[in-house]
mmCIF file of C-alpha atoms in Angstrom:
data_model
loop_
_atom_site.group_PDB
_atom_site.id
_atom_site.type_symbol
_atom_site.label_atom_id
_atom_site.label_comp_id
_atom_site.label_asym_id
_atom_site.label_seq_id
_atom_site.Cartn_x
_atom_site.Cartn_y
_atom_site.Cartn_z
ATOM 1 C CA MET A 28 127.120 108.141 -12.708
ATOM 2 C CA ALA A 29 127.966 111.411 -11.282
ATOM 3 C CA ALA A 30 130.925 113.255 -12.972
ATOM 4 C CA VAL A 31 132.705 116.123 -11.535
ATOM 5 C CA GLU A 32 134.743 117.989 -14.361
ATOM 6 C CA CYS A 33 138.210 119.073 -13.139
ATOM 7 C CA GLU A 34 139.710 122.337 -14.275
ATOM 8 C CA SER A 35 141.454 121.851 -17.727
ATOM 9 C CA LYS A 36 144.929 122.608 -18.493
ATOM 10 C CA ASP A 37 146.059 124.033 -21.919
ATOM 11 C CA ASP A 38 148.494 121.638 -23.886
ATOM 12 C CA SER A 39 149.227 122.483 -27.373
ATOM 13 C CA SER A 40 151.400 119.332 -28.035
ATOM 14 C CA ALA A 41 149.634 116.700 -29.926
ATOM 15 C CA ASP A 42 152.769 114.212 -30.255
ATOM 16 C CA LEU A 43 152.404 112.229 -26.892
ATOM 17 C CA SER A 44 154.619 109.267 -28.414
ATOM 18 C CA LYS A 45 157.654 111.708 -28.229
ATOM 19 C CA THR A 46 157.360 113.458 -25.092
ATOM 20 C CA PRO A 47 156.375 112.371 -21.423
ATOM 21 C CA VAL A 48 152.754 112.167 -21.097
ATOM 22 C CA PHE A 49 152.540 113.993 -17.853
ATOM 23 C CA SER A 50 154.503 115.860 -15.657
ATOM 24 C CA ASN A 51 155.371 114.710 -12.014
ATOM 25 C CA GLU A 52 152.943 117.271 -10.503
ATOM 26 C CA THR A 53 150.188 115.849 -12.696
ATOM 27 C CA VAL A 54 150.743 112.370 -11.973
ATOM 28 C CA LYS A 55 150.507 113.185 -8.280
ATOM 29 C CA THR A 56 147.368 115.006 -8.705
ATOM 30 C CA ILE A 57 146.039 111.972 -10.689
ATOM 31 C CA GLU A 58 147.151 109.328 -8.024
ATOM 32 C CA GLU A 59 145.332 111.495 -5.371
ATOM 33 C CA HIS A 60 141.956 111.403 -7.293
ATOM 34 C CA GLU A 61 142.720 107.872 -7.609
ATOM 35 C CA SER A 62 142.733 107.175 -3.802
ATOM 36 C CA GLN A 63 139.927 109.641 -2.884
ATOM 37 C CA GLY A 64 137.683 109.735 -5.812
ATOM 38 C CA ILE A 65 134.154 108.252 -6.873
ATOM 39 C CA PRO A 66 134.811 104.648 -8.163
ATOM 40 C CA LEU A 67 133.978 103.496 -11.902
ATOM 41 C CA GLN A 68 132.040 100.495 -12.129
ATOM 42 C CA THR A 69 135.376 98.882 -13.667
ATOM 43 C CA PRO A 70 138.967 100.733 -14.544
ATOM 44 C CA TRP A 71 139.301 102.089 -18.200
ATOM 45 C CA THR A 72 142.668 102.663 -19.634
ATOM 46 C CA PHE A 73 143.690 105.626 -22.134
ATOM 47 C CA TRP A 74 145.747 104.439 -24.968
ATOM 48 C CA LEU A 75 147.734 106.182 -27.965
ATOM 49 C CA ASP A 76 148.774 105.106 -31.238
ATOM 50 C CA LYS A 77 149.704 106.023 -34.793
ATOM 51 C CA ALA A 78 148.322 104.253 -37.766
ATOM 52 C CA VAL A 79 151.377 102.775 -39.728
ATOM 53 C CA SER A 80 150.272 100.638 -42.822
ATOM 54 C CA GLY A 81 152.139 97.377 -43.245
ATOM 55 C CA THR A 82 152.816 96.491 -39.616
ATOM 56 C CA THR A 83 152.255 93.305 -38.261
ATOM 57 C CA VAL A 84 149.874 92.600 -35.198
ATOM 58 C CA GLU A 85 152.883 92.565 -32.675
ATOM 59 C CA GLU A 86 154.523 95.645 -34.108
ATOM 60 C CA TYR A 87 151.133 97.561 -33.656
ATOM 61 C CA LYS A 88 150.998 96.359 -30.155
ATOM 62 C CA ASP A 89 154.554 97.384 -29.533
ATOM 63 C CA ASN A 90 153.871 100.819 -30.876
ATOM 64 C CA LEU A 91 150.743 101.610 -28.564
ATOM 65 C CA THR A 92 151.476 103.987 -25.950
ATOM 66 C CA LYS A 93 149.567 103.405 -22.632
ATOM 67 C CA ILE A 94 148.788 106.654 -21.247
ATOM 68 C CA TYR A 95 146.956 105.773 -17.776
ATOM 69 C CA THR A 96 144.390 103.405 -16.103
ATOM 70 C CA VAL A 97 141.876 105.231 -14.353
ATOM 71 C CA ASN A 98 139.525 103.847 -11.454
ATOM 72 C CA THR A 99 137.544 106.947 -10.279
ATOM 73 C CA VAL A 100 135.565 109.672 -12.039
ATOM 74 C CA GLN A 101 138.142 112.288 -10.799
ATOM 75 C CA SER A 102 141.073 110.357 -11.961
ATOM 76 C CA PHE A 103 139.253 110.150 -15.347
ATOM 77 C CA TRP A 104 139.067 113.942 -15.538
ATOM 78 C CA ALA A 105 142.413 114.593 -14.601
ATOM 79 C CA VAL A 106 143.791 112.516 -17.414
ATOM 80 C CA PHE A 107 141.276 113.584 -20.105
ATOM 81 C CA ASN A 108 142.132 117.319 -19.188
ATOM 82 C CA ASN A 109 145.828 116.902 -19.330
ATOM 83 C CA ILE A 110 146.132 115.128 -22.703
ATOM 84 C CA PRO A 111 145.719 117.086 -25.835
ATOM 85 C CA ASN A 112 142.390 117.523 -27.310
ATOM 86 C CA ALA A 113 141.344 115.308 -30.107
ATOM 87 C CA SER A 114 141.142 118.161 -32.233
ATOM 88 C CA ALA A 115 144.695 119.160 -31.628
ATOM 89 C CA MET A 116 146.034 115.638 -32.633
ATOM 90 C CA GLN A 117 147.978 114.858 -35.591
ATOM 91 C CA VAL A 118 146.489 112.922 -38.601
ATOM 92 C CA ARG A 119 146.688 109.301 -38.131
ATOM 93 C CA TYR A 120 147.009 109.438 -34.461
ATOM 94 C CA SER A 121 144.183 107.842 -32.234
ATOM 95 C CA TYR A 122 143.013 107.939 -28.856
ATOM 96 C CA HIS A 123 141.504 104.833 -27.298
ATOM 97 C CA LEU A 124 139.812 104.485 -23.877
ATOM 98 C CA MET A 125 139.427 100.640 -23.093
ATOM 99 C CA ARG A 126 137.707 98.752 -20.204
ATOM 100 C CA ASP A 127 140.183 97.146 -17.724
ATOM 101 C CA GLU A 128 143.464 97.501 -19.349
ATOM 102 C CA ARG A 129 142.684 95.458 -22.678
ATOM 103 C CA TYR A 130 144.791 96.320 -25.618
ATOM 104 C CA PRO A 131 142.911 98.157 -28.275
ATOM 105 C CA LEU A 132 143.662 95.346 -30.784
ATOM 106 C CA TRP A 133 141.025 93.443 -32.804
ATOM 107 C CA GLU A 134 143.070 89.969 -32.587
ATOM 108 C CA GLU A 135 143.460 90.331 -28.475
ATOM 109 C CA PRO A 136 141.406 87.031 -27.355
ATOM 110 C CA VAL A 137 139.212 89.233 -25.276
ATOM 111 C CA ASN A 138 138.242 91.433 -28.273
ATOM 112 C CA GLN A 139 138.235 89.266 -31.348
ATOM 113 C CA LYS A 140 134.585 88.093 -31.430
ATOM 114 C CA GLY A 141 133.531 91.988 -31.072
ATOM 115 C CA GLY A 142 133.434 94.872 -33.715
ATOM 116 C CA THR A 143 132.636 98.410 -33.417
ATOM 117 C CA TRP A 144 129.692 100.758 -34.258
ATOM 118 C CA ARG A 145 131.971 103.373 -36.591
ATOM 119 C CA LEU A 146 130.744 107.359 -36.718
ATOM 120 C CA LYS A 147 132.485 109.068 -39.443
ATOM 121 C CA CYS A 148 132.180 112.906 -38.235
ATOM 122 C CA HIS A 149 133.068 116.192 -39.481
ATOM 123 C CA LYS A 150 136.226 117.589 -37.721
ATOM 124 C CA SER A 151 134.440 120.407 -36.022
ATOM 125 C CA ASP A 152 132.324 117.700 -34.509
ATOM 126 C CA THR A 153 134.966 115.513 -33.318
ATOM 127 C CA GLU A 154 135.885 116.513 -29.766
ATOM 128 C CA THR A 155 132.293 116.710 -28.866
ATOM 129 C CA ILE A 156 131.516 113.268 -29.990
ATOM 130 C CA TRP A 157 134.556 111.877 -28.328
ATOM 131 C CA LYS A 158 133.853 113.410 -25.250
ATOM 132 C CA GLU A 159 130.249 112.414 -25.264
ATOM 133 C CA MET A 160 130.845 108.826 -25.929
ATOM 134 C CA VAL A 161 133.775 108.292 -23.201
ATOM 135 C CA LEU A 162 131.330 109.884 -20.760
ATOM 136 C CA ALA A 163 128.656 107.439 -21.976
ATOM 137 C CA ALA A 164 131.162 104.491 -21.427
ATOM 138 C CA ILE A 165 132.654 104.999 -18.003
ATOM 139 C CA GLY A 166 129.064 105.846 -17.020
ATOM 140 C CA GLU A 167 127.824 102.620 -18.064
ATOM 141 C CA GLN A 168 124.983 104.424 -19.964
ATOM 142 C CA PHE A 169 125.198 101.814 -22.779
ATOM 143 C CA SER A 170 124.631 98.851 -20.346
ATOM 144 C CA GLU A 171 120.787 99.111 -20.865
ATOM 145 C CA CYS A 172 121.239 99.170 -24.749
ATOM 146 C CA MET A 173 123.332 95.925 -24.980
ATOM 147 C CA ALA A 174 122.006 92.200 -25.516
ATOM 148 C CA GLU A 175 122.798 89.772 -22.576
ATOM 149 C CA ASP A 176 126.417 88.341 -22.915
ATOM 150 C CA ASP A 177 127.393 91.587 -24.557
ATOM 151 C CA GLU A 178 128.813 94.662 -23.431
ATOM 152 C CA VAL A 179 130.698 98.287 -24.673
ATOM 153 C CA CYS A 180 134.205 97.556 -23.954
ATOM 154 C CA GLY A 181 135.987 100.753 -25.437
ATOM 155 C CA VAL A 182 135.862 103.851 -27.382
ATOM 156 C CA THR A 183 138.251 105.114 -30.167
ATOM 157 C CA VAL A 184 138.733 108.305 -32.078
ATOM 158 C CA SER A 185 140.945 108.457 -35.000
ATOM 159 C CA ILE A 186 142.090 111.448 -36.785
ATOM 160 C CA ARG A 187 142.029 111.343 -40.452
ATOM 161 C CA ASP A 188 142.679 113.550 -43.442
ATOM 162 C CA ARG A 189 139.060 114.465 -44.228
ATOM 163 C CA GLU A 190 136.440 113.109 -41.765
ATOM 164 C CA ASP A 191 137.427 111.716 -38.486
ATOM 165 C CA LEU A 192 136.144 108.391 -37.200
ATOM 166 C CA VAL A 193 135.049 107.645 -33.630
ATOM 167 C CA GLN A 194 134.160 104.049 -32.716
ATOM 168 C CA ILE A 195 132.324 102.249 -29.840
ATOM 169 C CA TRP A 196 133.821 98.667 -29.214
ATOM 170 C CA ASN A 197 131.540 95.792 -28.043
ATOM 171 C CA THR A 198 132.474 92.084 -27.186
ATOM 172 C CA ASN A 199 129.924 90.053 -29.421
ATOM 173 C CA ALA A 200 129.450 91.036 -32.988
ATOM 174 C CA THR A 201 126.931 88.249 -33.493
ATOM 175 C CA LEU A 202 124.613 90.355 -30.792
ATOM 176 C CA ALA A 203 125.136 93.979 -32.365
ATOM 177 C CA SER A 204 122.028 93.692 -34.109
ATOM 178 C CA LYS A 205 120.200 93.377 -30.795
ATOM 179 C CA ALA A 206 121.721 96.533 -29.370
ATOM 180 C CA THR A 207 120.321 99.921 -29.303
ATOM 181 C CA VAL A 208 123.466 101.603 -29.132
ATOM 182 C CA LEU A 209 123.057 104.098 -32.065
ATOM 183 C CA GLN A 210 119.678 105.248 -30.424
ATOM 184 C CA LYS A 211 121.628 105.958 -27.419
ATOM 185 C CA VAL A 212 124.194 107.709 -29.429
ATOM 186 C CA HIS A 213 121.600 110.040 -31.301
ATOM 187 C CA SER A 214 119.846 110.783 -27.805
ATOM 188 C CA LEU A 215 123.130 112.162 -26.468
ATOM 189 C CA LEU A 216 124.193 113.879 -29.815
ATOM 190 C CA THR A 217 120.983 115.403 -30.894
ATOM 191 C CA ASP A 218 122.460 118.389 -32.668
ATOM 192 C CA VAL A 219 125.491 116.629 -34.545
ATOM 193 C CA ASN A 220 125.496 114.865 -37.811
ATOM 194 C CA PHE A 221 127.685 111.632 -38.731
ATOM 195 C CA SER A 222 127.285 108.817 -40.613
ATOM 196 C CA GLU A 223 127.196 105.229 -39.047
ATOM 197 C CA PHE A 224 127.805 101.547 -39.605
ATOM 198 C CA TYR A 225 128.732 98.962 -37.687
ATOM 199 C CA LYS A 226 131.858 96.263 -38.531
ATOM 200 C CA PRO A 227 132.902 93.095 -36.844
ATOM 201 C CA HIS A 228 136.667 93.039 -36.189
ATOM 202 C CA GLN A 229 137.506 89.803 -38.090
ATOM 203 C CA SER A 230 135.813 91.415 -41.449
ATOM 204 C CA HIS A 231 138.595 93.950 -41.597
ATOM 205 C CA HIS A 232 140.828 93.207 -44.578
ATOM 206 C CA ALA A 233 143.914 93.694 -42.159
ATOM 207 C CA TYR A 234 142.561 91.321 -39.610
ATOM 208 C CA GLY A 235 145.491 89.205 -38.318
ATOM 209 C CA ARG A 236 147.920 90.986 -40.523
ATOM 210 C CA ARG A 237 147.557 94.637 -40.236
#
């Protein structure tokens, strides 16, 4: 998948939940890229959330902020370069990039049989890992790594107190052992250290109740 990187804009604001995500001028630019850019294989949607313990599934869903659904390489870059960098976000915030317009929610019917490969990383590496993983996702670089009847459907970066967390979502946890996703990740991040493991959504203690 060809990717033409658009010019980045500096934005020091990391609290997108309290301010308009994009200016009218930026929205116009994104829309132009949507109509004229190189199409992605499927749409991808950027989401933002802040982790709050004790919320119900519906409360969590209501607190999600949809940033934008992109359909082209150029509109992806226009959005990616106009939201704060992952390293600029406050603790407990997460970005998600999900296939189509699915919610980044374990309990959603389209997600509930899946899980995530979880990469715990040093804060100095978070931005690099997040960028490489979303590019691999929209470029369908993981497709050759998946078993039949499985696919990568999202990427998340979560900012935490010590190490940050990058997650790669798949749709079928029972097939995760047949995937070579982690080998692909290591080939893309040859000079980055992180710990890794896989976790099915339904094995989370908060599944279904947050």
